[in-house]
Amino acid sequence: MMRFSTLLRNPAPWMCGTRKLPGIVISSRIRLARNLADYLFPTRADASVREAVREAVLPGVRGIPGMEKAFVKGMEDLPGVERRVLVERHLVSREHAGAEAGGAVVINRPQSMSIMINEEDHLRMQAMLPGFDLRSAFTHLQEADQHLEQQLDFAFDQRLGYLTSCPSNVGTGMRASVMLHLPGLVLADQMNKVINAINKIGLAVRGLFGEGSEAQSNLFQVSNQTTLGESEAEIIDRLERVAGQIIQNEIQARAKLLAERPDFVRDQVGRAYGLLRHARIIATKEALNHLSMLRLAIDLGWLPPQNEGDGNLDLVILDLQPAHMQWHAGHKLSPEERDMRRARLLRERLHSLPEPDMQGGAEDASADTPPNES
Amino acid sequence: MMRFSTLLRNPAPWMCGTRKLPGIVISSRIRLARNLADYLFPTRADASVREAVREAVLPGVRGIPGMEKAFVKGMEDLPGVERRVLVERHLVSREHAGAEAGGAVVINRPQSMSIMINEEDHLRMQAMLPGFDLRSAFTHLQEADQHLEQQLDFAFDQRLGYLTSCPSNVGTGMRASVMLHLPGLVLADQMNKVINAINKIGLAVRGLFGEGSEAQSNLFQVSNQTTLGESEAEIIDRLERVAGQIIQNEIQARAKLLAERPDFVRDQVGRAYGLLRHARIIATKEALNHLSMLRLAIDLGWLPPQNEGDGNLDLVILDLQPAHMQWHAGHKLSPEERDMRRARLLRERLHSLPEPDMQGGAEDASADTPPNES
């Protein structure tokens, strides 16, 4: 069985993979909600039922192809800091970290699949991949789902589909999402417009940690809102089309900014670089926003592509989060201590990052603009 | 006669001198207001009277010992940008830059004395020196005053003393001031308390450009409010004592900050350094505030002492001001253009400034704290 420290030392490719430039789609994720027909759903079940559910599903979950040597833990057996680390890595939800009785998590070795037991539903299974690859994520998850379906009796209605605790998941029980890095739209002050447009067509835009969380580091999760009346393939198709459109919007926003306000973009990148290299006290949110500017600089060719070493920005982003900081420190840290250690971590990890070479950009970018706009 | 470009190329020692550490007193200044008895005072005089006054005083002013090869100009003969440059160098007042008829300025070659003709009074004479040296400044000015008094009939009342346009200057006509750099008191949030205390004892605290101007770069002018009922020596004595007290307050504030919140101070200095080195767009005010942190770093031994080259912070502070930027550019610049050029100027001029070495500080500083406070 995988140990927590192994999991932590070996972040998944979808957390810190090398992406094709421009690296707008950070990762793709599919989640399925499933419940057992013969047990009360978790939101209504007491501890003994929840524990019975866990016992009932665990053998099947561990037998899913690819789940060999998985990380398997009852949430109540995990120290609080480790639960929060899993949240910061998007391997369990914030709600699941509350560690109610019967809660458990199973994570495969490459951390491309994580299954929460007794979250809002008996089973919340998710598959994650780097970049823009919803179909492969769905294929992986479908295999797991089919494997479990042979052994477990899922709550399923012929007319409605899969039944879930919250009606918003009834039907496919599927949530497909892409994590998008959209600094261009944010800097151009167009993000609200984009969010409104996406909401109107029935998709949701959320922050870094899903529902109710704030956008940080210019990262936005776009996902389907509805699970009823559309097949899994249709949901993925639509999300792919919309995400493709947002990517185009982002590319155009970047090109327009670079053509019209190149020094504004350079200033944002330069300031981010200067502060990350020289601040001595820095909060997570500020650090994430500056790191977004460095990601943008990489996309624009102003900084070399990411390598896989210590200075990898995705790794740095993982490690600067509060629970990660405390896990690495080996003890609880006050917010003030974290902000100081975070600044040191950034100075050390970004020590060999060269100064952004921002000579080009404006010209290169305008070349990308469609001819009728330039 | 000194040309404007010569004046600009050779800033006075009080503008960019090497100061003893901690360099809290940037410069000392004495100003005397004088009027001719036989002419209407400038605020009531028309153009012809003002011009007559100028003709009447100029020969005497040019004959003051040390005024050989002075810079002598009618304000209306100076282009607007040059008038504003003189204001930015504190050689003429903001009001005098308005260039009303008869206005003139005479500046000696070392720029340690500047005489405004037809400002609020017929003569406003000021002497400036680097560091904390009000007495020498007064001695220089007294020589000039005595020289003029032999040739001109000053408006003088036996009971009141020298008569001036504004009653607040009647008596000695003297304003003595020191320019203090007080980042410690500002960072410790004690500056308002200090200002209130100073006001209560009849002294004034003003911003970088005197009355009504904002404090920038943590620089404050402290000067006497009253000119009546105290001799020149008493005014200087009192200002020296109070300034000495403020210096002690500043030293203690720095020591306390370094003992109790060393990382806060390091963060402020580090951020200032990072932004000055990497921003691409920067307004005067922001730049001045960051440069104040670098001055502090020099005082704390975190940066090497100022040299006299291009990177001298005082020189940089002069050159980044709006009129200086436009004079050097040779044409008018929009605020946006200035902010971009200012950022480039800072990057270029501070290019060889090493990263502040902030290892020490807390320990060194606590050694300075009085024993009963540590």
mmCIF file of C-alpha atoms in Angstrom, chain A residues 111-368:
data_model
loop_
_atom_site.group_PDB
_atom_site.id
_atom_site.type_symbol
_atom_site.label_atom_id
_atom_site.label_comp_id
_atom_site.label_asym_id
_atom_site.label_seq_id
_atom_site.Cartn_x
_atom_site.Cartn_y
_atom_site.Cartn_z
ATOM 1 C CA GLN A 111 -2.540 9.591 -8.528
ATOM 2 C CA SER A 112 -4.559 9.757 -11.706
ATOM 3 C CA MET A 113 -7.579 8.262 -9.954
ATOM 4 C CA SER A 114 -8.975 9.010 -6.540
ATOM 5 C CA ILE A 115 -12.097 7.491 -5.013
ATOM 6 C CA MET A 116 -13.816 9.032 -2.023
ATOM 7 C CA ILE A 117 -16.026 6.745 0.033
ATOM 8 C CA ASN A 118 -18.916 8.262 1.967
ATOM 9 C CA GLU A 119 -18.470 11.793 0.766
ATOM 10 C CA GLU A 120 -21.848 13.231 -0.264
ATOM 11 C CA ASP A 121 -22.444 9.945 -2.125
ATOM 12 C CA HIS A 122 -21.250 6.459 -1.270
ATOM 13 C CA LEU A 123 -18.714 6.673 -4.067
ATOM 14 C CA ARG A 124 -17.180 9.709 -5.685
ATOM 15 C CA MET A 125 -14.693 8.514 -8.264
ATOM 16 C CA GLN A 126 -12.493 10.900 -10.181
ATOM 17 C CA ALA A 127 -9.888 10.601 -12.885
ATOM 18 C CA MET A 128 -7.453 13.408 -13.644
ATOM 19 C CA LEU A 129 -5.045 13.942 -16.529
ATOM 20 C CA PRO A 130 -2.657 16.744 -17.446
ATOM 21 C CA GLY A 131 -3.668 19.111 -20.255
ATOM 22 C CA PHE A 132 -6.836 18.989 -22.312
ATOM 23 C CA ASP A 133 -7.841 15.307 -22.310
ATOM 24 C CA LEU A 134 -11.352 14.746 -20.961
ATOM 25 C CA ARG A 135 -11.953 11.682 -23.164
ATOM 26 C CA SER A 136 -9.019 9.670 -21.810
ATOM 27 C CA ALA A 137 -9.980 10.631 -18.256
ATOM 28 C CA PHE A 138 -13.506 9.407 -18.959
ATOM 29 C CA THR A 139 -12.240 6.143 -20.450
ATOM 30 C CA HIS A 140 -10.168 5.410 -17.339
ATOM 31 C CA LEU A 141 -13.097 6.143 -15.094
ATOM 32 C CA GLN A 142 -15.513 4.097 -17.173
ATOM 33 C CA GLU A 143 -13.316 1.046 -16.713
ATOM 34 C CA ALA A 144 -13.376 1.549 -12.963
ATOM 35 C CA ASP A 145 -17.115 2.131 -12.989
ATOM 36 C CA GLN A 146 -17.802 -1.009 -15.039
ATOM 37 C CA HIS A 147 -15.568 -3.062 -12.782
ATOM 38 C CA LEU A 148 -17.499 -1.927 -9.716
ATOM 39 C CA GLU A 149 -20.878 -2.348 -11.368
ATOM 40 C CA GLN A 150 -20.169 -6.068 -11.767
ATOM 41 C CA GLN A 151 -19.814 -6.422 -8.023
ATOM 42 C CA LEU A 152 -22.035 -3.774 -6.476
ATOM 43 C CA ASP A 153 -25.704 -2.970 -6.829
ATOM 44 C CA PHE A 154 -25.822 0.751 -7.670
ATOM 45 C CA ALA A 155 -28.897 2.848 -7.006
ATOM 46 C CA PHE A 156 -30.220 3.299 -10.546
ATOM 47 C CA ASP A 157 -33.561 4.347 -11.938
ATOM 48 C CA GLN A 158 -34.517 3.370 -15.473
ATOM 49 C CA ARG A 159 -35.980 6.784 -16.196
ATOM 50 C CA LEU A 160 -33.652 9.051 -14.171
ATOM 51 C CA GLY A 161 -30.367 7.170 -14.255
ATOM 52 C CA TYR A 162 -27.990 7.027 -11.285
ATOM 53 C CA LEU A 163 -29.511 8.296 -8.045
ATOM 54 C CA THR A 164 -27.500 10.630 -5.849
ATOM 55 C CA SER A 165 -27.775 12.523 -2.565
ATOM 56 C CA CYS A 166 -28.156 15.862 -4.309
ATOM 57 C CA PRO A 167 -30.622 16.071 -7.213
ATOM 58 C CA SER A 168 -28.079 18.125 -9.158
ATOM 59 C CA ASN A 169 -26.076 14.940 -9.732
ATOM 60 C CA VAL A 170 -28.920 12.586 -10.661
ATOM 61 C CA GLY A 171 -28.639 11.021 -14.112
ATOM 62 C CA THR A 172 -25.110 10.480 -15.285
ATOM 63 C CA GLY A 173 -23.728 11.401 -11.854
ATOM 64 C CA MET A 174 -20.937 12.907 -13.884
ATOM 65 C CA ARG A 175 -19.064 16.136 -13.484
ATOM 66 C CA ALA A 176 -16.496 16.887 -16.173
ATOM 67 C CA SER A 177 -14.167 19.810 -15.627
ATOM 68 C CA VAL A 178 -11.106 21.502 -16.982
ATOM 69 C CA MET A 179 -8.754 23.695 -14.961
ATOM 70 C CA LEU A 180 -7.936 26.727 -17.092
ATOM 71 C CA HIS A 181 -5.202 29.320 -16.596
ATOM 72 C CA LEU A 182 -6.678 32.590 -17.858
ATOM 73 C CA PRO A 183 -4.371 35.497 -16.971
ATOM 74 C CA GLY A 184 -5.030 37.227 -20.291
ATOM 75 C CA LEU A 185 -8.777 37.437 -19.720
ATOM 76 C CA VAL A 186 -8.246 38.541 -16.123
ATOM 77 C CA LEU A 187 -5.704 41.257 -17.015
ATOM 78 C CA ALA A 188 -7.939 42.446 -19.859
ATOM 79 C CA ASP A 189 -10.799 42.647 -17.347
ATOM 80 C CA GLN A 190 -12.949 40.323 -19.449
ATOM 81 C CA MET A 191 -13.280 37.426 -17.058
ATOM 82 C CA ASN A 192 -16.650 38.452 -15.653
ATOM 83 C CA LYS A 193 -18.058 38.668 -19.153
ATOM 84 C CA VAL A 194 -16.729 35.198 -19.928
ATOM 85 C CA ILE A 195 -18.127 33.755 -16.694
ATOM 86 C CA ASN A 196 -21.566 35.207 -17.436
ATOM 87 C CA ALA A 197 -21.540 33.780 -20.948
ATOM 88 C CA ILE A 198 -20.514 30.338 -19.686
ATOM 89 C CA ASN A 199 -23.177 30.342 -16.977
ATOM 90 C CA LYS A 200 -25.844 31.177 -19.550
ATOM 91 C CA ILE A 201 -25.144 28.013 -21.505
ATOM 92 C CA GLY A 202 -25.447 25.831 -18.426
ATOM 93 C CA LEU A 203 -21.809 25.394 -17.498
ATOM 94 C CA ALA A 204 -20.274 26.490 -14.205
ATOM 95 C CA VAL A 205 -17.084 28.459 -13.569
ATOM 96 C CA ARG A 206 -15.518 27.885 -10.192
ATOM 97 C CA GLY A 207 -12.355 28.780 -8.310
ATOM 98 C CA LEU A 208 -9.305 26.719 -7.535
ATOM 99 C CA PHE A 209 -11.066 24.468 -5.020
ATOM 100 C CA GLY A 210 -14.435 23.998 -6.692
ATOM 101 C CA GLU A 211 -17.829 25.201 -5.601
ATOM 102 C CA GLY A 212 -17.774 28.342 -3.494
ATOM 103 C CA SER A 213 -14.007 28.770 -3.682
ATOM 104 C CA GLU A 214 -12.254 31.863 -4.896
ATOM 105 C CA ALA A 215 -10.322 32.102 -8.125
ATOM 106 C CA GLN A 216 -6.638 32.202 -7.311
ATOM 107 C CA SER A 217 -3.609 32.330 -9.517
ATOM 108 C CA ASN A 218 -5.998 33.109 -12.404
ATOM 109 C CA LEU A 219 -7.100 29.469 -12.393
ATOM 110 C CA PHE A 220 -10.706 28.637 -13.183
ATOM 111 C CA GLN A 221 -12.518 25.301 -13.216
ATOM 112 C CA VAL A 222 -15.134 25.043 -15.921
ATOM 113 C CA SER A 223 -17.580 22.163 -15.556
ATOM 114 C CA ASN A 224 -21.038 20.959 -16.548
ATOM 115 C CA GLN A 225 -23.926 22.020 -14.312
ATOM 116 C CA THR A 226 -26.442 19.406 -15.365
ATOM 117 C CA THR A 227 -26.294 15.647 -15.264
ATOM 118 C CA LEU A 228 -29.757 14.882 -16.502
ATOM 119 C CA GLY A 229 -30.944 14.744 -20.103
ATOM 120 C CA GLU A 230 -27.511 14.518 -21.648
ATOM 121 C CA SER A 231 -25.308 11.492 -22.168
ATOM 122 C CA GLU A 232 -21.773 11.380 -20.826
ATOM 123 C CA ALA A 233 -20.449 11.822 -24.358
ATOM 124 C CA GLU A 234 -22.667 14.839 -24.947
ATOM 125 C CA ILE A 235 -21.530 16.462 -21.709
ATOM 126 C CA ILE A 236 -17.882 15.971 -22.630
ATOM 127 C CA ASP A 237 -18.478 17.172 -26.178
ATOM 128 C CA ARG A 238 -20.092 20.362 -24.978
ATOM 129 C CA LEU A 239 -17.453 21.079 -22.356
ATOM 130 C CA GLU A 240 -14.737 20.467 -24.929
ATOM 131 C CA ARG A 241 -16.332 22.892 -27.366
ATOM 132 C CA VAL A 242 -16.817 25.581 -24.732
ATOM 133 C CA ALA A 243 -13.337 25.128 -23.271
ATOM 134 C CA GLY A 244 -11.952 25.341 -26.792
ATOM 135 C CA GLN A 245 -13.759 28.634 -27.214
ATOM 136 C CA ILE A 246 -12.424 29.969 -23.889
ATOM 137 C CA ILE A 247 -8.911 28.971 -24.933
ATOM 138 C CA GLN A 248 -9.369 30.983 -28.126
ATOM 139 C CA ASN A 249 -10.648 33.926 -26.085
ATOM 140 C CA GLU A 250 -7.631 33.690 -23.817
ATOM 141 C CA ILE A 251 -5.211 33.524 -26.738
ATOM 142 C CA GLN A 252 -6.864 36.549 -28.309
ATOM 143 C CA ALA A 253 -6.877 38.461 -25.018
ATOM 144 C CA ARG A 254 -3.141 37.804 -24.635
ATOM 145 C CA ALA A 255 -2.413 38.847 -28.206
ATOM 146 C CA LYS A 256 -4.449 42.013 -27.832
ATOM 147 C CA LEU A 257 -2.794 42.914 -24.533
ATOM 148 C CA LEU A 258 0.646 42.364 -26.009
ATOM 149 C CA ALA A 259 -0.175 44.375 -29.091
ATOM 150 C CA GLU A 260 -1.842 47.271 -27.299
ATOM 151 C CA ARG A 261 -0.354 47.317 -23.808
ATOM 152 C CA PRO A 262 2.882 45.341 -23.937
ATOM 153 C CA ASP A 263 4.451 47.295 -21.108
ATOM 154 C CA PHE A 264 1.503 46.638 -18.849
ATOM 155 C CA VAL A 265 2.017 42.897 -19.314
ATOM 156 C CA ARG A 266 5.784 43.249 -18.877
ATOM 157 C CA ASP A 267 5.197 45.281 -15.744
ATOM 158 C CA GLN A 268 2.923 42.623 -14.276
ATOM 159 C CA VAL A 269 5.434 39.876 -15.028
ATOM 160 C CA GLY A 270 8.408 41.928 -13.860
ATOM 161 C CA ARG A 271 6.740 42.891 -10.597
ATOM 162 C CA ALA A 272 5.700 39.297 -9.939
ATOM 163 C CA TYR A 273 9.252 38.126 -10.552
ATOM 164 C CA GLY A 274 10.733 40.847 -8.355
ATOM 165 C CA LEU A 275 8.361 40.157 -5.481
ATOM 166 C CA LEU A 276 8.652 36.366 -5.591
ATOM 167 C CA ARG A 277 12.436 36.675 -5.588
ATOM 168 C CA HIS A 278 12.720 39.274 -2.847
ATOM 169 C CA ALA A 279 9.705 39.296 -0.529
ATOM 170 C CA ARG A 280 10.244 38.026 3.009
ATOM 171 C CA ILE A 281 6.601 37.646 4.018
ATOM 172 C CA ILE A 282 4.024 36.463 1.517
ATOM 173 C CA ALA A 283 0.499 35.058 1.788
ATOM 174 C CA THR A 284 -0.655 32.106 -0.345
ATOM 175 C CA LYS A 285 -3.002 34.198 -2.420
ATOM 176 C CA GLU A 286 -0.428 36.813 -3.324
ATOM 177 C CA ALA A 287 2.166 34.168 -4.145
ATOM 178 C CA LEU A 288 -0.272 32.282 -6.368
ATOM 179 C CA ASN A 289 -1.157 35.417 -8.263
ATOM 180 C CA HIS A 290 2.499 36.242 -8.910
ATOM 181 C CA LEU A 291 3.208 32.654 -9.967
ATOM 182 C CA SER A 292 0.398 32.956 -12.488
ATOM 183 C CA MET A 293 2.375 35.792 -14.089
ATOM 184 C CA LEU A 294 5.451 33.574 -14.325
ATOM 185 C CA ARG A 295 3.349 30.844 -15.977
ATOM 186 C CA LEU A 296 2.239 33.461 -18.461
ATOM 187 C CA ALA A 297 5.858 34.483 -19.032
ATOM 188 C CA ILE A 298 6.697 30.857 -19.840
ATOM 189 C CA ASP A 299 3.796 30.670 -22.295
ATOM 190 C CA LEU A 300 5.060 33.859 -23.957
ATOM 191 C CA GLY A 301 8.600 32.551 -24.259
ATOM 192 C CA TRP A 302 9.911 35.161 -21.796
ATOM 193 C CA LEU A 303 11.046 32.408 -19.444
ATOM 194 C CA PRO A 304 12.395 28.970 -20.382
ATOM 195 C CA PRO A 305 9.914 26.077 -20.395
ATOM 196 C CA GLN A 306 9.303 24.373 -17.075
ATOM 197 C CA ASN A 307 11.727 21.681 -16.082
ATOM 198 C CA GLU A 308 10.960 18.912 -13.661
ATOM 199 C CA GLY A 309 13.294 20.044 -10.882
ATOM 200 C CA ASP A 310 12.619 21.777 -7.630
ATOM 201 C CA GLY A 311 11.878 25.053 -9.379
ATOM 202 C CA ASN A 312 8.950 23.613 -11.339
ATOM 203 C CA LEU A 313 6.201 26.176 -10.809
ATOM 204 C CA ASP A 314 3.446 23.590 -10.366
ATOM 205 C CA LEU A 315 5.467 21.882 -7.657
ATOM 206 C CA VAL A 316 6.148 25.212 -6.023
ATOM 207 C CA ILE A 317 2.434 26.004 -6.147
ATOM 208 C CA LEU A 318 1.646 22.730 -4.398
ATOM 209 C CA ASP A 319 4.299 23.188 -1.758
ATOM 210 C CA LEU A 320 3.495 26.764 -0.803
ATOM 211 C CA GLN A 321 -0.032 25.929 0.330
ATOM 212 C CA PRO A 322 -0.692 26.063 4.078
ATOM 213 C CA ALA A 323 -1.074 22.335 4.806
ATOM 214 C CA HIS A 324 1.881 21.450 2.585
ATOM 215 C CA MET A 325 4.016 23.997 4.428
ATOM 216 C CA GLN A 326 3.053 22.507 7.780
ATOM 217 C CA TRP A 327 3.512 18.915 6.661
ATOM 218 C CA HIS A 328 7.021 19.720 5.448
ATOM 219 C CA ALA A 329 7.796 21.669 8.637
ATOM 220 C CA GLY A 330 6.662 18.691 10.704
ATOM 221 C CA HIS A 331 4.555 20.839 13.032
ATOM 222 C CA LYS A 332 1.822 23.428 13.147
ATOM 223 C CA LEU A 333 2.759 26.893 11.899
ATOM 224 C CA SER A 334 1.015 30.153 12.655
ATOM 225 C CA PRO A 335 -0.144 32.142 9.609
ATOM 226 C CA GLU A 336 2.737 34.583 10.245
ATOM 227 C CA GLU A 337 5.275 31.757 10.317
ATOM 228 C CA ARG A 338 3.824 30.295 7.150
ATOM 229 C CA ASP A 339 4.042 33.602 5.323
ATOM 230 C CA MET A 340 7.719 33.921 6.245
ATOM 231 C CA ARG A 341 8.554 30.322 5.385
ATOM 232 C CA ARG A 342 6.596 30.636 2.153
ATOM 233 C CA ALA A 343 8.674 33.625 1.117
ATOM 234 C CA ARG A 344 11.865 31.683 1.901
ATOM 235 C CA LEU A 345 10.604 28.644 -0.001
ATOM 236 C CA LEU A 346 9.913 30.851 -3.018
ATOM 237 C CA ARG A 347 13.321 32.549 -2.861
ATOM 238 C CA GLU A 348 15.056 29.186 -2.614
ATOM 239 C CA ARG A 349 13.032 27.322 -5.200
ATOM 240 C CA LEU A 350 13.046 30.161 -7.733
ATOM 241 C CA HIS A 351 16.671 31.003 -7.063
ATOM 242 C CA SER A 352 17.924 29.867 -10.459
ATOM 243 C CA LEU A 353 14.961 31.221 -12.400
ATOM 244 C CA PRO A 354 16.468 33.719 -14.841
ATOM 245 C CA GLU A 355 15.079 37.219 -15.160
ATOM 246 C CA PRO A 356 12.272 37.184 -17.762
ATOM 247 C CA ASP A 357 13.570 38.228 -21.156
ATOM 248 C CA MET A 358 10.728 40.476 -22.250
ATOM 249 C CA GLN A 359 12.277 41.996 -25.360
ATOM 250 C CA GLY A 360 9.953 40.227 -27.767
ATOM 251 C CA GLY A 361 6.312 39.564 -27.217
ATOM 252 C CA ALA A 362 4.435 42.422 -28.755
ATOM 253 C CA GLU A 363 5.547 41.588 -32.282
ATOM 254 C CA ASP A 364 5.298 37.825 -31.867
ATOM 255 C CA ALA A 365 1.868 38.157 -30.376
ATOM 256 C CA SER A 366 0.414 40.391 -33.003
ATOM 257 C CA ALA A 367 1.482 37.772 -35.527
ATOM 258 C CA ASP A 368 -0.926 35.414 -33.761
#
